[in-house]
């Protein structure tokens, strides 16, 4: 059964498996009086078109599947479910059900579950004895065993959390009456196996139930999913299917989507081939295009090829009624019916019985829907086993994809994948080119936060941010060379916590910290009332002073909106030494003397590596963020820098420390990564650092050799994990000279002749990544290169030049050594994944560094570093 409904100028579409009388007015909606009052009190504007169709069957206790653009809105099911819970007569058959959960709402993640729970509390105020419960568990097993569910009417959770709960509460589903699957397409895409495990447990519990309480499954979403078919067949009882998205109804109705690549100039030939097939099958064909000229051209071409056809456009003499009569007579007489139609005539004709639509011109999304609507009478209403079930295919949509419409390739590709249709190889190639072009257009946006924080972005096509390094923005603010003194150990002061693993703060120097000196001077300066000069005209991007109590901050104006009615301009400022932003009144800003502006902004972005949320969540649970924020904000930490990009630092580990000045040691109190894992809401993310390094290796190469030094600093040393709070690092006695800084060169560094020679080699080939370690006699270099071929390694007293080919690329490393070697005794051994160079020192002893000049591609191999007695960590106990 299908229905169309006009509301004003807008034409709403609804596809129904069974007839439903819609409830379009709140007063007559099938909801309890108390709930109607609550909805009215909250200024509820519905019911919407979709709600008017799905509320009645849900409120009557039927199984329901709803697919709508509104499919993410919990109000599609919350009001009628709350009404059902108030009908005590429904549960009189099960007197012992008191105190047991009778409704379960499964959401795709903690954030949606929280939203649903909040809405239940809002609209459940008028319900008697209503007790909802939100359950978000970590991976700690004891947490699930401590959950008490008895006495709860509704439980809101996720598939992962429910299965953890079922391990300790196997009886939970026995008395379950209402199961709601929220955002069904996401549940089935991300947690297919787990959702079906829950459904099978529910089915088994229902079969074993001693009594027969009411059972209902409600599934709502924005898209049809192939797994909805087994959901309906195996777990639902003759459900009501409500689809208000025409494209999704076409997928449910088994409309065959076909894309035919061709040249723009050969569209007519391709059309004739398609019509040759359809004529043999006596189909009713619409050929749709967007112009009067093309309608005439197509009609003429069909006529010259003996294809009988009708035509209709806004300049046609024949009216819509005449065309429709001739269209129906052609088919009833056994003649193939072909109608060439301009898009602006689709709605006036109102055709719904076509069996094939050929898109001669590429349609916009709205026109595409109008064209598909011409076939709704032939949408299949039989629940088929697959989206390409030929036995039940009655309608076909054919898109002619030409070089002129290639910009739409990603959208078409997504549509075909969603419909499980056959995809031409040309479409894949075209879509890839368009997506690459779209990615380049995102360069004005920031680098994707998810990519930085977790090493992956789940949906790059939909993500508004860019996913490749942009030299002009991502590298615009490189670290000064002195900011990171020793990459293996920096002191970090987190000040602004974005979430559990992403912060802004400062890198604090061990000796004389420049910002500490500057902050004291600023505070002393602005204590004098005469120095506090307000700014008359606030300018964007300019640095100002801002006093907050006794503390003075350096801020930069990032946004200057128009003045409000009180004539006080509120501006958005960024605290350049902390990283946070805030809105303040313009008259609070103070003139900042030049001497306080000379020190570059000190705020850096800090990302803790190798940990991510559990259950494939894309955001940290606030419980984790709050825990970490309380623990780390404003406190000193030690960290190893494993990577930098612009003003972003990736660290692993990052450890909270306490200074014991009398003993000249720092005590490690906690490891942030371990703290997150201990909450049970975080899990290991071993690919994180490798993905970040891969991202930086793929960045475009600049013609400016100096920029090559600024691209990235990588420290690929083995990762250290400190888990014992009593582990310590000795700060004062640490032999700092034994570590080579891999930070990018600053702009004012003078390039030596040796560096220039090295640059020549860099232009000739790629520089491989090199890790090194030493003992008193030798220095070992591990050149990371796969299946090296045509290798050369030239040794001289103070220089090593290595070159090789690997996977079609030429690599070269020209290394000016800090001290002399014995060239004749030095060797190079080629292995499958690396080349190992052994340098024999001319004089025995420790080298304080390997190279005369810093090289971003060379770093210490801490896994093999041998420390002296004074350098080893001091362990308490």
CSV table of N, CA and C in Angstrom, one decimal, residues 303-433:
chain,number,residue,atom,x,y,z
A,303,UNK,N,12.2,8.6,-33.4
A,303,UNK,CA,11.3,8.5,-34.6
A,303,UNK,C,12.1,8.0,-35.8
A,304,UNK,N,13.3,8.5,-36.0
A,304,UNK,CA,14.1,8.1,-37.2
A,304,UNK,C,14.6,6.7,-37.0
A,305,UNK,N,14.6,6.1,-35.8
A,305,UNK,CA,15.0,4.7,-35.6
A,305,UNK,C,13.8,3.8,-35.3
A,306,UNK,N,12.6,4.3,-35.8
A,306,UNK,CA,11.4,3.5,-35.8
A,306,UNK,C,10.9,3.1,-34.4
A,307,UNK,N,11.2,4.0,-33.4
A,307,UNK,CA,10.7,3.8,-32.0
A,307,UNK,C,9.6,4.8,-31.8
A,308,UNK,N,8.4,4.2,-31.6
A,308,UNK,CA,7.2,5.0,-31.4
A,308,UNK,C,7.3,5.6,-30.0
A,309,UNK,N,7.1,6.9,-29.9
A,309,UNK,CA,7.2,7.6,-28.6
A,309,UNK,C,6.3,8.8,-28.5
A,310,UNK,N,6.1,9.2,-27.3
A,310,UNK,CA,5.4,10.5,-27.1
A,310,UNK,C,6.4,11.5,-26.5
A,311,UNK,N,6.0,12.8,-26.5
A,311,UNK,CA,6.9,13.8,-26.0
A,311,UNK,C,6.0,14.8,-25.2
A,312,UNK,N,6.6,15.4,-24.2
A,312,UNK,CA,5.9,16.4,-23.4
A,312,UNK,C,6.9,17.4,-22.8
A,313,UNK,N,6.7,18.6,-23.1
A,313,UNK,CA,7.5,19.7,-22.4
A,313,UNK,C,6.5,20.9,-22.3
A,314,UNK,N,7.0,22.0,-21.7
A,314,UNK,CA,6.1,23.1,-21.4
A,314,UNK,C,5.6,23.8,-22.7
A,315,UNK,N,6.3,23.6,-23.8
A,315,UNK,CA,5.9,24.3,-25.0
A,315,UNK,C,5.0,23.3,-25.9
A,316,UNK,N,4.8,22.1,-25.5
A,316,UNK,CA,4.0,21.2,-26.2
A,316,UNK,C,2.6,21.6,-26.4
A,317,UNK,N,2.0,21.3,-27.6
A,317,UNK,CA,0.6,21.7,-27.8
A,317,UNK,C,-0.4,20.8,-27.1
A,318,UNK,N,0.0,19.5,-27.0
A,318,UNK,CA,-0.8,18.5,-26.3
A,318,UNK,C,-0.8,18.7,-24.8
A,319,UNK,N,-1.9,18.7,-24.2
A,319,UNK,CA,-1.9,19.0,-22.7
A,319,UNK,C,-1.7,17.7,-22.0
A,320,UNK,N,-1.5,17.8,-20.6
A,320,UNK,CA,-1.1,16.7,-19.8
A,320,UNK,C,-2.2,15.5,-19.9
A,321,UNK,N,-3.5,15.9,-19.9
A,321,UNK,CA,-4.5,14.8,-19.9
A,321,UNK,C,-4.4,14.0,-21.2
A,322,UNK,N,-4.2,14.7,-22.3
A,322,UNK,CA,-4.1,14.0,-23.6
A,322,UNK,C,-2.9,13.1,-23.6
A,323,UNK,N,-1.8,13.5,-23.1
A,323,UNK,CA,-0.5,12.7,-23.1
A,323,UNK,C,-0.8,11.5,-22.2
A,324,UNK,N,-1.4,11.6,-21.1
A,324,UNK,CA,-1.7,10.5,-20.2
A,324,UNK,C,-2.6,9.4,-20.9
A,325,UNK,N,-3.6,9.9,-21.5
A,325,UNK,CA,-4.5,9.0,-22.2
A,325,UNK,C,-3.8,8.2,-23.3
A,326,UNK,N,-3.0,8.8,-24.1
A,326,UNK,CA,-2.2,8.2,-25.2
A,326,UNK,C,-1.2,7.2,-24.6
A,327,UNK,N,-0.6,7.6,-23.4
A,327,UNK,CA,0.4,6.8,-22.7
A,327,UNK,C,-0.2,5.4,-22.3
A,328,UNK,N,-1.4,5.5,-21.7
A,328,UNK,CA,-2.1,4.3,-21.2
A,328,UNK,C,-2.6,3.4,-22.4
A,329,UNK,N,-3.1,4.0,-23.5
A,329,UNK,CA,-3.6,3.3,-24.6
A,329,UNK,C,-2.4,2.5,-25.3
A,330,UNK,N,-1.2,3.1,-25.4
A,330,UNK,CA,-0.1,2.5,-26.0
A,330,UNK,C,0.2,1.2,-25.3
A,331,UNK,N,0.3,1.2,-24.0
A,331,UNK,CA,0.6,0.0,-23.3
A,331,UNK,C,-0.5,-1.1,-23.3
A,332,UNK,N,-1.7,-0.6,-23.2
A,332,UNK,CA,-2.8,-1.6,-23.1
A,332,UNK,C,-3.0,-2.3,-24.5
A,333,UNK,N,-2.6,-1.6,-25.5
A,333,UNK,CA,-2.7,-2.2,-26.9
A,333,UNK,C,-1.5,-3.2,-27.2
A,334,UNK,N,-0.6,-3.3,-26.3
A,334,UNK,CA,0.6,-4.2,-26.5
A,334,UNK,C,1.7,-3.5,-27.2
A,335,UNK,N,1.7,-2.2,-27.2
A,335,UNK,CA,2.8,-1.4,-27.8
A,335,UNK,C,3.7,-0.9,-26.7
A,336,UNK,N,5.0,-1.0,-26.8
A,336,UNK,CA,5.9,-0.4,-25.8
A,336,UNK,C,5.6,1.1,-25.6
A,337,UNK,N,5.4,1.5,-24.4
A,337,UNK,CA,5.1,2.9,-24.2
A,337,UNK,C,6.4,3.7,-23.8
A,338,UNK,N,6.7,4.6,-24.6
A,338,UNK,CA,7.9,5.5,-24.4
A,338,UNK,C,7.5,6.9,-24.4
A,339,UNK,N,7.8,7.6,-23.3
A,339,UNK,CA,7.5,9.0,-23.2
A,339,UNK,C,8.7,9.8,-22.9
A,340,UNK,N,9.0,10.8,-23.8
A,340,UNK,CA,10.2,11.7,-23.6
A,340,UNK,C,9.6,12.9,-22.9
A,341,UNK,N,10.2,13.2,-21.7
A,341,UNK,CA,9.6,14.1,-20.8
A,341,UNK,C,10.6,15.2,-20.2
A,342,UNK,N,10.2,16.4,-20.2
A,342,UNK,CA,11.0,17.5,-19.5
A,342,UNK,C,10.7,17.4,-18.1
A,343,UNK,N,11.6,17.7,-17.2
A,343,UNK,CA,11.5,17.6,-15.8
A,343,UNK,C,10.3,18.5,-15.2
A,344,UNK,N,10.1,19.7,-15.8
A,344,UNK,CA,9.1,20.5,-15.3
A,344,UNK,C,7.7,20.0,-15.6
A,345,UNK,N,7.5,18.9,-16.3
A,345,UNK,CA,6.2,18.3,-16.6
A,345,UNK,C,6.0,17.1,-15.7
A,346,UNK,N,6.9,16.7,-14.8
A,346,UNK,CA,6.8,15.5,-14.0
A,346,UNK,C,5.6,15.6,-13.1
A,347,UNK,N,5.5,16.7,-12.3
A,347,UNK,CA,4.5,16.8,-11.3
A,347,UNK,C,3.1,17.0,-11.9
A,348,UNK,N,3.0,17.8,-13.0
A,348,UNK,CA,1.6,18.0,-13.6
A,348,UNK,C,1.1,16.7,-14.2
A,349,UNK,N,1.9,15.8,-14.7
A,349,UNK,CA,1.5,14.5,-15.3
A,349,UNK,C,1.1,13.6,-14.1
A,350,UNK,N,1.9,13.5,-13.1
A,350,UNK,CA,1.6,12.7,-11.9
A,350,UNK,C,1.7,11.2,-12.3
A,351,UNK,N,2.5,10.8,-13.2
A,351,UNK,CA,2.7,9.4,-13.5
A,351,UNK,C,3.3,8.6,-12.4
A,352,UNK,N,2.7,7.4,-12.1
A,352,UNK,CA,3.3,6.6,-11.0
A,352,UNK,C,3.4,5.1,-11.4
A,353,UNK,N,3.1,4.8,-12.7
A,353,UNK,CA,3.1,3.4,-13.1
A,353,UNK,C,4.2,3.1,-14.1
A,354,UNK,N,5.2,3.9,-14.3
A,354,UNK,CA,6.3,3.6,-15.2
A,354,UNK,C,7.1,2.4,-14.7
A,355,UNK,N,7.7,1.7,-15.6
A,355,UNK,CA,8.5,0.5,-15.1
A,355,UNK,C,10.0,0.8,-15.3
A,356,UNK,N,10.3,1.9,-16.1
A,356,UNK,CA,11.7,2.2,-16.3
A,356,UNK,C,11.8,3.7,-16.5
A,357,UNK,N,12.8,4.3,-15.8
A,357,UNK,CA,13.1,5.8,-16.0
A,357,UNK,C,14.5,5.8,-16.5
A,358,UNK,N,14.7,6.5,-17.6
A,358,UNK,CA,16.1,6.7,-18.1
A,358,UNK,C,16.4,8.2,-17.9
A,359,UNK,N,17.5,8.4,-17.2
A,359,UNK,CA,17.9,9.8,-16.8
A,359,UNK,C,18.9,10.3,-17.9
A,360,UNK,N,18.3,10.9,-19.0
A,360,UNK,CA,19.1,11.3,-20.1
A,360,UNK,C,20.0,12.5,-19.7
A,361,UNK,N,19.5,13.4,-18.9
A,361,UNK,CA,20.3,14.4,-18.3
A,361,UNK,C,20.5,14.1,-16.8
A,362,UNK,N,21.6,14.6,-16.3
A,362,UNK,CA,21.9,14.2,-14.9
A,362,UNK,C,21.0,15.0,-13.9
A,363,UNK,N,20.3,14.3,-13.0
A,363,UNK,CA,19.3,15.0,-12.2
A,363,UNK,C,19.9,15.6,-10.9
A,364,UNK,N,19.3,16.7,-10.4
A,364,UNK,CA,19.6,17.1,-9.0
A,364,UNK,C,18.9,16.1,-8.1
A,365,UNK,N,19.2,16.1,-6.8
A,365,UNK,CA,18.6,15.2,-5.8
A,365,UNK,C,17.1,15.4,-5.8
A,366,UNK,N,16.5,16.6,-5.9
A,366,UNK,CA,15.1,16.8,-5.9
A,366,UNK,C,14.5,16.2,-7.2
A,367,UNK,N,15.1,16.5,-8.3
A,367,UNK,CA,14.6,16.0,-9.6
A,367,UNK,C,14.6,14.5,-9.6
A,368,UNK,N,15.7,13.9,-9.1
A,368,UNK,CA,15.9,12.5,-9.0
A,368,UNK,C,14.7,11.8,-8.3
A,369,UNK,N,14.3,12.5,-7.1
A,369,UNK,CA,13.2,11.9,-6.4
A,369,UNK,C,11.9,12.0,-7.2
A,370,UNK,N,11.7,13.1,-7.9
A,370,UNK,CA,10.5,13.3,-8.7
A,370,UNK,C,10.5,12.2,-9.8
A,371,UNK,N,11.6,11.9,-10.4
A,371,UNK,CA,11.6,10.9,-11.5
A,371,UNK,C,11.3,9.5,-10.9
A,372,UNK,N,12.0,9.2,-9.8
A,372,UNK,CA,11.7,7.9,-9.1
A,372,UNK,C,10.2,7.7,-8.8
A,373,UNK,N,9.6,8.8,-8.4
A,373,UNK,CA,8.2,8.8,-8.0
A,373,UNK,C,7.3,8.3,-9.1
A,374,UNK,N,7.8,8.4,-10.3
A,374,UNK,CA,7.0,8.0,-11.5
A,374,UNK,C,6.8,6.5,-11.5
A,375,UNK,N,7.6,5.7,-10.7
A,375,UNK,CA,7.6,4.3,-10.7
A,375,UNK,C,7.0,3.7,-9.4
A,376,UNK,N,6.4,4.5,-8.5
A,376,UNK,CA,6.0,4.0,-7.2
A,376,UNK,C,5.0,2.8,-7.3
A,377,UNK,N,4.2,2.8,-8.3
A,377,UNK,CA,3.2,1.7,-8.4
A,377,UNK,C,3.9,0.3,-8.6
A,378,UNK,N,5.1,0.4,-9.1
A,378,UNK,CA,5.9,-0.9,-9.3
A,378,UNK,C,7.0,-1.1,-8.3
A,379,UNK,N,6.9,-0.4,-7.2
A,379,UNK,CA,7.8,-0.7,-6.1
A,379,UNK,C,7.3,-2.0,-5.5
A,380,UNK,N,8.2,-2.9,-5.3
A,380,UNK,CA,7.9,-4.3,-4.7
A,380,UNK,C,7.6,-4.2,-3.2
A,381,UNK,N,6.5,-4.7,-2.8
A,381,UNK,CA,6.1,-4.7,-1.4
A,381,UNK,C,6.4,-6.1,-0.7
A,382,UNK,N,7.0,-7.0,-1.4
A,382,UNK,CA,7.4,-8.3,-0.9
A,382,UNK,C,8.8,-8.2,-0.2
A,383,UNK,N,8.9,-8.6,1.0
A,383,UNK,CA,10.2,-8.6,1.7
A,383,UNK,C,11.1,-9.6,1.1
A,384,UNK,N,12.1,-9.1,0.3
A,384,UNK,CA,12.9,-10.0,-0.5
A,384,UNK,C,14.2,-10.3,0.3
A,385,UNK,N,15.0,-11.3,-0.2
A,385,UNK,CA,16.2,-11.7,0.6
A,385,UNK,C,17.4,-10.8,0.3
A,386,UNK,N,17.4,-10.1,-0.8
A,386,UNK,CA,18.5,-9.2,-1.1
A,386,UNK,C,18.0,-8.0,-2.0
A,387,UNK,N,18.8,-7.0,-2.0
A,387,UNK,CA,18.4,-5.7,-2.7
A,387,UNK,C,18.5,-6.0,-4.2
A,388,UNK,N,19.0,-7.0,-4.7
A,388,UNK,CA,19.1,-7.3,-6.1
A,388,UNK,C,18.4,-8.6,-6.5
A,389,UNK,N,17.3,-8.8,-5.8
A,389,UNK,CA,16.5,-10.0,-6.0
A,389,UNK,C,15.7,-9.8,-7.3
A,390,UNK,N,16.2,-10.5,-8.4
A,390,UNK,CA,15.6,-10.3,-9.7
A,390,UNK,C,14.2,-10.8,-9.8
A,391,UNK,N,13.8,-11.7,-9.0
A,391,UNK,CA,12.4,-12.3,-9.1
A,391,UNK,C,11.4,-11.2,-8.8
A,392,UNK,N,11.8,-10.3,-7.9
A,392,UNK,CA,10.8,-9.3,-7.5
A,392,UNK,C,11.1,-7.9,-8.1
A,393,UNK,N,12.0,-7.8,-9.1
A,393,UNK,CA,12.3,-6.5,-9.6
A,393,UNK,C,11.3,-6.1,-10.7
A,394,UNK,N,10.6,-5.0,-10.5
A,394,UNK,CA,9.6,-4.6,-11.4
A,394,UNK,C,9.9,-3.2,-12.0
A,395,UNK,N,10.8,-2.5,-11.4
A,395,UNK,CA,11.2,-1.1,-11.8
A,395,UNK,C,12.7,-1.0,-12.0
A,396,UNK,N,13.1,-0.1,-12.9
A,396,UNK,CA,14.5,0.1,-13.2
A,396,UNK,C,14.8,1.6,-13.4
A,397,UNK,N,15.9,2.0,-12.8
A,397,UNK,CA,16.3,3.4,-13.0
A,397,UNK,C,17.7,3.4,-13.7
A,398,UNK,N,17.8,4.1,-14.8
A,398,UNK,CA,19.1,4.0,-15.6
A,398,UNK,C,19.7,5.4,-15.7
A,399,UNK,N,20.9,5.6,-15.2
A,399,UNK,CA,21.5,6.9,-15.3
A,399,UNK,C,22.6,6.9,-16.3
A,400,UNK,N,22.6,7.8,-17.3
A,400,UNK,CA,23.7,8.0,-18.3
A,400,UNK,C,24.7,8.9,-17.7
A,401,UNK,N,25.9,8.3,-17.3
A,401,UNK,CA,26.9,9.1,-16.7
A,401,UNK,C,28.0,9.4,-17.7
A,402,UNK,N,28.1,10.7,-18.0
A,402,UNK,CA,29.0,11.2,-19.0
A,402,UNK,C,30.2,12.0,-18.3
A,403,UNK,N,31.1,12.4,-19.2
A,403,UNK,CA,32.2,13.2,-18.6
A,403,UNK,C,31.8,14.5,-18.1
A,404,UNK,N,30.6,15.0,-18.5
A,404,UNK,CA,30.1,16.3,-18.0
A,404,UNK,C,29.5,16.2,-16.6
A,405,UNK,N,29.1,15.0,-16.2
A,405,UNK,CA,28.5,14.8,-14.9
A,405,UNK,C,29.4,14.0,-13.9
A,406,UNK,N,30.7,13.9,-14.2
A,406,UNK,CA,31.6,13.2,-13.4
A,406,UNK,C,31.7,13.8,-12.0
A,407,UNK,N,31.4,15.1,-11.8
A,407,UNK,CA,31.5,15.7,-10.5
A,407,UNK,C,30.5,15.1,-9.5
A,408,UNK,N,29.5,14.4,-10.1
A,408,UNK,CA,28.5,13.8,-9.2
A,408,UNK,C,28.8,12.3,-8.9
A,409,UNK,N,30.0,11.9,-9.4
A,409,UNK,CA,30.4,10.5,-9.2
A,409,UNK,C,30.3,10.0,-7.8
A,410,UNK,N,30.9,10.7,-6.8
A,410,UNK,CA,30.8,10.2,-5.4
A,410,UNK,C,29.4,9.9,-4.9
A,411,UNK,N,28.5,10.8,-5.3
A,411,UNK,CA,27.1,10.7,-4.8
A,411,UNK,C,26.5,9.4,-5.5
A,412,UNK,N,26.7,9.3,-6.8
A,412,UNK,CA,26.2,8.1,-7.4
A,412,UNK,C,26.8,6.8,-6.9
A,413,UNK,N,28.1,6.8,-6.6
A,413,UNK,CA,28.8,5.7,-6.1
A,413,UNK,C,28.1,5.3,-4.7
A,414,UNK,N,27.9,6.3,-3.9
A,414,UNK,CA,27.3,6.0,-2.6
A,414,UNK,C,25.9,5.4,-2.8
A,415,UNK,N,25.1,6.0,-3.7
A,415,UNK,CA,23.8,5.5,-4.0
A,415,UNK,C,23.8,4.0,-4.4
A,416,UNK,N,24.7,3.7,-5.3
A,416,UNK,CA,24.8,2.3,-5.9
A,416,UNK,C,25.2,1.3,-4.8
A,417,UNK,N,26.2,1.7,-4.0
A,417,UNK,CA,26.6,0.9,-2.9
A,417,UNK,C,25.5,0.6,-1.9
A,418,UNK,N,24.8,1.7,-1.6
A,418,UNK,CA,23.6,1.6,-0.7
A,418,UNK,C,22.6,0.7,-1.2
A,419,UNK,N,22.4,0.7,-2.5
A,419,UNK,CA,21.4,-0.2,-3.2
A,419,UNK,C,21.9,-1.5,-3.5
A,420,UNK,N,23.2,-1.8,-3.2
A,420,UNK,CA,23.9,-3.0,-3.6
A,420,UNK,C,23.8,-3.3,-5.0
A,421,UNK,N,24.0,-2.3,-5.8
A,421,UNK,CA,23.9,-2.4,-7.3
A,421,UNK,C,25.2,-2.6,-7.9
A,422,UNK,N,25.3,-3.1,-9.1
A,422,UNK,CA,26.5,-3.3,-9.8
A,422,UNK,C,27.2,-1.9,-10.1
A,423,UNK,N,28.5,-1.8,-9.9
A,423,UNK,CA,29.2,-0.5,-10.0
A,423,UNK,C,30.2,-0.6,-11.1
A,424,UNK,N,30.1,0.2,-12.2
A,424,UNK,CA,31.1,0.2,-13.2
A,424,UNK,C,32.5,0.7,-12.7
A,425,UNK,N,33.5,0.1,-13.3
A,425,UNK,CA,34.9,0.5,-12.8
A,425,UNK,C,35.2,1.9,-13.1
A,426,UNK,N,34.6,2.5,-14.2
A,426,UNK,CA,34.8,3.9,-14.5
A,426,UNK,C,34.3,4.8,-13.4
A,427,UNK,N,33.3,4.4,-12.7
A,427,UNK,CA,32.7,5.2,-11.7
A,427,UNK,C,33.6,5.3,-10.5
A,428,UNK,N,34.3,4.2,-10.1
A,428,UNK,CA,35.2,4.2,-9.0
A,428,UNK,C,36.3,5.2,-9.3
A,429,UNK,N,36.9,5.1,-10.5
A,429,UNK,CA,38.0,6.0,-10.9
A,429,UNK,C,37.5,7.5,-10.9
A,430,UNK,N,36.3,7.7,-11.4
A,430,UNK,CA,35.8,9.1,-11.5
A,430,UNK,C,35.6,9.6,-10.1
A,431,UNK,N,35.0,8.8,-9.2
A,431,UNK,CA,34.7,9.2,-7.8
A,431,UNK,C,36.0,9.5,-7.1
A,432,UNK,N,37.0,8.7,-7.3
A,432,UNK,CA,38.3,8.9,-6.6
A,432,UNK,C,38.9,10.3,-7.0
A,433,UNK,N,38.8,10.6,-8.3
A,433,UNK,CA,39.3,11.9,-8.7
A,433,UNK,C,38.5,13.1,-8.1
